[in-house]
Coordinates of C-alpha atoms in Angstrom, one line a residue:
M1 CA 0.0 0.0 0.0
I2 CA 1.5 3.3 -1.1
L3 CA 1.0 5.9 1.7
F4 CA 1.9 9.0 -0.2
N5 CA 1.4 10.0 -3.8
L6 CA 0.1 13.1 -5.6
N7 CA -3.4 11.6 -6.0
K8 CA -3.8 10.9 -2.2
I9 CA -2.3 14.3 -1.2
F10 CA -4.8 16.0 -3.6
Y11 CA -7.7 14.0 -2.1
Y12 CA -6.5 15.0 1.4
F13 CA -6.5 18.7 0.7
L14 CA -9.8 18.5 -1.1
L15 CA -11.5 16.6 1.7
I16 CA -10.2 19.1 4.3
F17 CA -11.4 22.0 2.1
F18 CA -14.9 20.5 1.9
F19 CA -15.0 20.0 5.6
F20 CA -13.9 23.4 6.7
S21 CA -16.1 25.0 4.0
L22 CA -19.2 23.3 5.5
V23 CA -18.1 24.3 9.0
G24 CA -17.7 27.9 7.8
I25 CA -21.1 27.9 6.1
G26 CA -22.7 26.5 9.2
Q27 CA -21.0 29.2 11.4
I28 CA -22.3 32.0 9.1
I29 CA -25.9 30.6 9.1
N30 CA -25.7 30.1 12.9
N31 CA -24.5 33.7 13.5
K32 CA -27.1 35.2 11.2
L33 CA -30.2 33.0 11.7
I34 CA -30.3 30.1 14.1
K35 CA -28.0 31.5 16.9
I36 CA -27.1 28.2 18.6
K37 CA -24.7 28.6 21.5
N38 CA -21.7 26.2 21.2
V39 CA -18.4 25.5 22.8
N40 CA -17.0 23.5 19.9
F41 CA -16.6 25.4 16.7
F42 CA -16.8 22.2 14.6
E43 CA -20.4 21.5 15.6
N44 CA -21.3 24.0 12.9
F45 CA -20.7 21.2 10.4
I46 CA -24.2 20.0 11.3
I47 CA -25.7 23.3 10.1
G48 CA -23.5 23.3 7.0
I49 CA -24.4 19.8 5.9
F50 CA -28.1 20.5 6.7
F51 CA -27.9 23.5 4.4
I52 CA -26.2 21.6 1.5
I53 CA -28.8 18.8 1.7
F54 CA -31.7 21.2 1.8
Y55 CA -30.3 23.1 -1.2
L56 CA -29.6 19.9 -3.2
Q57 CA -33.1 18.6 -2.6
I58 CA -34.6 21.6 -4.3
H59 CA -31.9 21.7 -6.9
I60 CA -32.4 18.1 -8.2
I61 CA -36.1 18.7 -8.8
F62 CA -35.3 21.2 -11.5
F63 CA -31.6 20.7 -12.6
S64 CA -29.1 17.9 -12.7
I65 CA -26.3 18.1 -10.1
N66 CA -23.2 18.9 -12.1
F67 CA -20.3 21.4 -11.9
F68 CA -21.9 24.1 -14.0
N69 CA -25.4 23.9 -12.4
S70 CA -23.8 24.0 -9.0
L71 CA -21.6 27.1 -9.4
L72 CA -23.7 29.0 -6.9
I73 CA -23.3 26.5 -4.1
I74 CA -19.6 26.1 -5.0
S75 CA -19.1 29.8 -4.4
F76 CA -20.7 29.4 -1.0
L77 CA -18.1 26.7 -0.3
F78 CA -15.2 29.2 -0.9
I79 CA -16.9 31.8 1.3
G80 CA -17.4 29.2 4.0
F81 CA -13.7 28.1 3.8
Y82 CA -12.5 31.7 4.0
F83 CA -14.7 32.4 7.0
A84 CA -13.6 29.1 8.7
S85 CA -9.9 29.8 8.0
K86 CA -10.0 33.1 9.9
L87 CA -11.6 31.4 12.9
L88 CA -9.2 28.4 12.8
L89 CA -6.3 30.8 13.2
Q90 CA -7.8 31.8 16.5
I91 CA -8.2 28.3 17.9
F92 CA -5.0 26.8 16.3
S93 CA -3.4 24.3 18.7
Y94 CA -1.7 20.9 18.8
K95 CA -5.2 19.3 18.8
L96 CA -5.9 20.8 15.4
I97 CA -2.6 19.4 14.1
I98 CA -3.3 15.9 15.5
S99 CA -6.8 16.0 13.8
L100 CA -5.3 17.0 10.5
I101 CA -2.8 14.1 10.7
L102 CA -5.4 11.5 11.6
C103 CA -7.6 12.7 8.8
Y104 CA -5.0 11.4 6.3
L105 CA -6.0 7.9 7.5
V106 CA -9.5 8.6 6.2
V107 CA -8.0 9.5 2.8
L108 CA -6.0 6.3 2.7
N109 CA -9.2 4.4 3.3
S110 CA -11.2 6.5 0.8
S111 CA -8.7 5.9 -2.0
V112 CA -10.0 2.3 -2.2
F113 CA -12.7 2.9 -4.8
P114 CA -15.9 0.8 -4.2
Y115 CA -16.1 -1.4 -7.3
Y116 CA -17.6 -4.9 -7.3
N117 CA -14.9 -6.5 -5.3
V118 CA -15.2 -4.0 -2.4
I119 CA -18.9 -2.9 -2.2
F120 CA -21.3 -5.0 -4.3
D121 CA -24.2 -2.5 -4.1
F122 CA -22.0 0.2 -5.6
G123 CA -21.9 -1.7 -8.9
L124 CA -25.5 -2.9 -8.5
Y125 CA -27.2 0.5 -8.3
H126 CA -25.2 3.2 -6.4
N127 CA -23.1 4.2 -9.4
T128 CA -26.0 4.1 -11.8
Y129 CA -28.1 6.3 -9.5
L130 CA -25.3 8.8 -9.2
N131 CA -25.0 9.0 -12.9
W132 CA -28.7 9.8 -13.1
L133 CA -28.3 12.6 -10.6
N134 CA -25.3 14.0 -12.4
Q135 CA -26.9 14.0 -15.8
S136 CA -30.6 14.7 -15.2
N137 CA -33.0 16.2 -12.8
I138 CA -35.5 13.9 -11.0
V139 CA -37.3 11.7 -13.6
L140 CA -40.9 10.9 -12.8
G141 CA -41.3 7.3 -11.9
L142 CA -37.5 6.6 -12.0
A143 CA -37.9 3.8 -9.4
N144 CA -39.8 1.8 -12.0
L145 CA -36.4 1.1 -13.7
D146 CA -35.0 -0.2 -10.4
N147 CA -36.9 -0.2 -7.1
R148 CA -33.7 0.7 -5.2
F149 CA -33.6 4.1 -6.8
G150 CA -36.8 4.9 -4.9
Y151 CA -35.4 4.8 -1.4
A152 CA -31.9 6.2 -2.2
G153 CA -31.7 9.2 0.0
S154 CA -29.8 12.4 0.6
S155 CA -26.3 10.7 0.8
Y156 CA -26.6 10.2 -3.0
L157 CA -27.3 13.9 -3.5
L158 CA -24.1 14.7 -1.6
G159 CA -22.1 12.1 -3.6
A160 CA -23.4 13.6 -6.9
F161 CA -22.5 17.1 -5.7
F162 CA -18.9 16.1 -4.7
N163 CA -18.4 14.5 -8.1
F164 CA -18.3 18.0 -9.7
Y165 CA -19.4 16.2 -12.9
P166 CA -17.9 15.9 -15.5
F167 CA -14.5 16.9 -14.0
F168 CA -14.1 14.8 -10.9
N169 CA -16.1 11.7 -11.1
K170 CA -14.6 10.1 -8.0
G171 CA -15.7 12.8 -5.6
F172 CA -18.5 10.6 -4.2
V173 CA -15.8 9.0 -2.0
F174 CA -16.0 12.0 0.3
T175 CA -19.7 11.5 1.1
T176 CA -19.1 9.1 4.0
S177 CA -15.5 10.2 4.7
I178 CA -16.4 13.8 5.6
F179 CA -18.6 12.6 8.5
Y180 CA -15.7 10.7 10.0
V181 CA -13.5 13.7 9.6
F182 CA -16.2 15.6 11.5
L183 CA -16.1 13.2 14.4
I184 CA -12.2 13.3 14.5
F185 CA -12.1 17.1 14.7
L186 CA -15.1 17.3 17.1
L187 CA -13.9 14.7 19.6
I188 CA -10.2 15.7 19.7
H189 CA -11.1 19.3 20.2
D190 CA -13.2 18.4 23.3
I191 CA -10.7 16.1 25.0
D192 CA -9.1 17.6 28.0
L193 CA -6.9 15.1 29.9
K194 CA -6.3 17.5 32.7
K195 CA -9.9 17.1 33.8
N196 CA -11.5 13.9 35.1
K197 CA -14.9 14.1 33.3
F198 CA -17.2 11.5 31.9
D199 CA -17.4 13.2 28.5
N200 CA -13.6 12.8 28.3
L201 CA -13.9 9.1 28.6
F202 CA -16.8 9.0 26.1
N203 CA -14.8 11.1 23.6
L204 CA -11.7 8.9 23.9
L205 CA -13.6 5.6 23.5
I206 CA -15.7 6.8 20.6
L207 CA -12.5 8.2 18.9
Y208 CA -10.9 4.8 19.3
V209 CA -14.0 3.1 17.7
V210 CA -13.9 5.7 14.9
L211 CA -10.2 5.1 14.1
K212 CA -10.6 1.3 14.4
Y213 CA -13.6 1.4 11.9
I214 CA -11.5 3.5 9.5
F215 CA -8.9 0.7 9.4
V216 CA -11.3 -2.3 8.8
E217 CA -14.2 -0.9 6.7
T218 CA -14.2 1.0 3.5
L219 CA -15.6 4.6 3.7
S220 CA -15.4 5.3 -0.1
D221 CA -19.1 4.9 -0.9
V222 CA -22.4 6.7 -0.6
S223 CA -24.3 4.1 1.5
P224 CA -26.2 5.9 4.3
S225 CA -25.6 3.3 7.1
K226 CA -22.2 4.6 8.1
I227 CA -23.3 8.2 8.0
I228 CA -26.3 7.4 10.2
G229 CA -23.9 5.8 12.7
C230 CA -21.8 8.9 12.8
L231 CA -24.8 11.2 13.3
I232 CA -26.2 9.0 16.1
I233 CA -22.8 9.0 17.8
Y234 CA -22.9 12.8 17.6
I235 CA -26.4 13.0 19.1
F236 CA -25.3 11.0 22.1
Y237 CA -22.2 13.2 22.4
N238 CA -24.4 16.3 22.2
L239 CA -27.0 15.1 24.8
I240 CA -24.3 14.0 27.2
K241 CA -22.6 17.4 26.9
N242 CA -25.9 19.3 27.4
Y243 CA -26.6 17.1 30.5
E244 CA -23.3 18.0 32.1
Y245 CA -23.2 21.7 31.2
E246 CA -25.7 24.6 31.1
L247 CA -25.7 25.4 27.4
K248 CA -28.7 27.5 26.5
N249 CA -29.9 25.9 23.2
N250 CA -26.9 23.7 22.1
F251 CA -29.0 20.5 21.8
V252 CA -30.8 22.1 18.8
Y253 CA -27.9 20.6 16.8
S254 CA -29.4 17.2 17.7
L255 CA -32.8 18.4 16.6
L256 CA -31.3 19.5 13.2
I257 CA -29.9 16.0 12.7
L258 CA -33.2 14.2 12.9
P259 CA -34.6 15.3 9.5
I260 CA -31.2 14.5 8.0
L261 CA -31.5 11.0 9.4
V262 CA -35.0 10.7 8.0
S263 CA -33.8 11.8 4.5
L264 CA -30.9 9.4 4.5
S265 CA -32.7 6.1 4.7
P266 CA -36.0 4.5 5.8
S267 CA -34.0 2.4 8.2
S268 CA -33.4 5.5 10.4
W269 CA -37.1 6.6 10.6
L270 CA -37.9 4.7 13.9
I271 CA -34.8 5.9 15.8
S272 CA -35.4 9.4 14.5
I273 CA -38.9 9.4 16.0
F274 CA -37.6 7.9 19.3
L275 CA -34.9 10.5 19.6
F276 CA -37.3 13.3 18.8
I277 CA -39.6 12.2 21.6
I278 CA -36.6 12.2 24.0
I279 CA -35.6 15.8 22.9
F280 CA -39.2 17.0 22.8
F281 CA -39.9 16.0 26.4
S282 CA -36.6 17.3 27.8
E283 CA -36.7 20.3 30.1
K284 CA -34.3 22.3 27.9
F285 CA -36.6 22.0 24.9
K286 CA -39.0 24.5 26.5
N287 CA -36.2 27.2 26.4
I288 CA -35.7 27.3 22.6
Y289 CA -36.5 30.9 21.8
N290 CA -36.2 30.3 18.0
Y291 CA -37.9 27.0 17.8
K292 CA -40.2 28.2 15.0
I293 CA -37.3 28.8 12.7
V294 CA -35.6 25.5 13.6
F295 CA -38.9 23.5 13.2
S296 CA -39.7 25.2 9.9
F297 CA -36.4 24.1 8.4
C298 CA -36.7 20.6 9.8
L299 CA -40.2 20.2 8.4
L300 CA -39.2 21.6 5.0
L301 CA -36.3 19.2 4.7
C302 CA -38.6 16.3 5.5
F303 CA -41.2 17.6 3.1
N304 CA -38.6 17.9 0.3
Y305 CA -37.6 14.3 1.0
G306 CA -41.2 13.1 0.7
L307 CA -41.7 15.1 -2.5
I308 CA -38.6 13.5 -4.1
N309 CA -39.9 10.1 -3.0
F310 CA -43.2 10.8 -4.6
L311 CA -41.7 12.0 -7.9
K312 CA -39.7 8.8 -8.1
T313 CA -42.2 6.3 -6.9
G314 CA -45.7 7.9 -6.5
N315 CA -45.3 7.0 -2.8
I316 CA -44.3 9.6 -0.2
F317 CA -43.1 7.0 2.4
Y318 CA -41.5 4.6 -0.1
P319 CA -40.6 1.7 0.3
V320 CA -43.8 1.6 2.4
I321 CA -46.5 1.4 -0.3
F322 CA -49.0 4.1 0.7
P323 CA -50.0 5.9 -2.5
I324 CA -51.9 9.1 -1.7
F325 CA -52.4 10.1 -5.4
D326 CA -53.0 7.8 -8.3
T327 CA -50.5 8.5 -11.1
S328 CA -49.2 6.7 -14.2
F329 CA -45.9 6.1 -12.5
T330 CA -47.0 5.0 -9.0
I331 CA -45.4 1.8 -7.7
Y332 CA -48.0 -0.5 -6.1
D333 CA -46.1 -3.7 -5.4
N334 CA -44.1 -4.2 -2.2
N335 CA -41.4 -6.5 -3.6
I336 CA -38.6 -4.2 -2.6
L337 CA -39.9 -4.2 1.0
Y338 CA -39.9 -8.0 1.0
H339 CA -36.4 -7.9 -0.3
I340 CA -35.2 -5.5 2.4
Q341 CA -36.8 -7.6 5.2
N342 CA -35.3 -10.9 3.9
F343 CA -31.9 -9.6 2.9
P344 CA -30.2 -10.8 6.1
K345 CA -31.5 -14.3 5.5
G346 CA -29.2 -14.6 2.6
Y347 CA -26.1 -14.9 4.8
P348 CA -24.6 -18.3 5.4
V349 CA -26.2 -20.5 8.1
G350 CA -24.0 -21.6 10.9
L351 CA -20.4 -20.5 11.7
E352 CA -18.6 -21.5 8.5
W353 CA -18.4 -17.8 7.3
I354 CA -16.6 -16.6 10.5
L355 CA -13.0 -17.6 9.7
P356 CA -13.0 -16.4 6.1
K357 CA -14.5 -13.1 7.2
L358 CA -11.8 -12.7 9.9
K359 CA -9.1 -13.4 7.4
E360 CA -10.5 -10.9 5.0
V361 CA -11.1 -8.1 7.5
F362 CA -7.9 -8.5 9.7
F363 CA -5.2 -10.6 8.2
L364 CA -5.5 -9.5 4.6
N365 CA -6.4 -5.9 5.4
N366 CA -3.5 -3.4 5.2
F367 CA -5.4 -0.8 7.3
A368 CA -6.0 -3.3 10.1
L369 CA -2.3 -4.3 10.1
L370 CA -1.2 -0.7 10.3
F371 CA -3.7 -0.2 13.2
L372 CA -2.1 -3.0 15.1
L373 CA 1.4 -1.5 14.6
L374 CA 0.1 1.9 16.0

């Protein structure tokens, strides 16, 4: 495995640029509109990614997601990066340097492109759906070509955007990676070994899990499951921090994540409802002075997700078949739901799969070997 070459170095700086740009955009929106109190500058990534998803949901209805159609949002990235750079100079420390170094591990992981031999679903439908998004706006009844297109959520919009089609068709690898970069910067910035606090222990353990995952699992795809995991980790981090400290409305970050989870995949709908109930009945929820603005954006993002689902399948809650309007492109069969429910049953019965899997994940995996050396 080659650790350094021009390609990997280019990917590294591009990934860091994307991350700081989204943090900067989030900080600008926070200062001007939402006004969430925070003690960790990198939390503004949540607002930045919320804004990008919200924009892309509207964009894809009317235009394809390519470089030329996205010049407006690309200009926002440069503005965000400039704003973030000025703030980073004020908080520059050894923690920032450690975070930047660890993020190179994410790039090493992401440089393994997810073809058939790495991620089967990428060749099955991920890549095809990305091509649709890069070359066309939403096509009515698209899921009739492949049912899987129907429940492909906002992570695919991000992947299509990062592609900068037709100039940089491998940009989708940043879709999952950027959320792991977020956790690295977030957790390291909060660690204070001089203080004996529970959140220190939590941050160290979660950081260990994140780094271990980077070494044994590819991050170079647009599948929502890994992103959902990152966001749920952040919600626990945020709730623990708000339990320990008196932060006026900081847990609004967790509230903003819930519609993102909904828009990523149907698999996160139940846990999103459960987390919303927890937040809604918390004492601090009553103190949100700008809840109307926050709620409005959350509902709009969910509405956009339902609208895109409807345009692709004729069902707002696809893959749940519940057609509200009868259209010429509405999908009425629930074959895809049956496939999702029975997918785990396709794994081998018994224990004969364990040793080959351990061999593949640990003994033949360069990242895992490098992790053991560290």
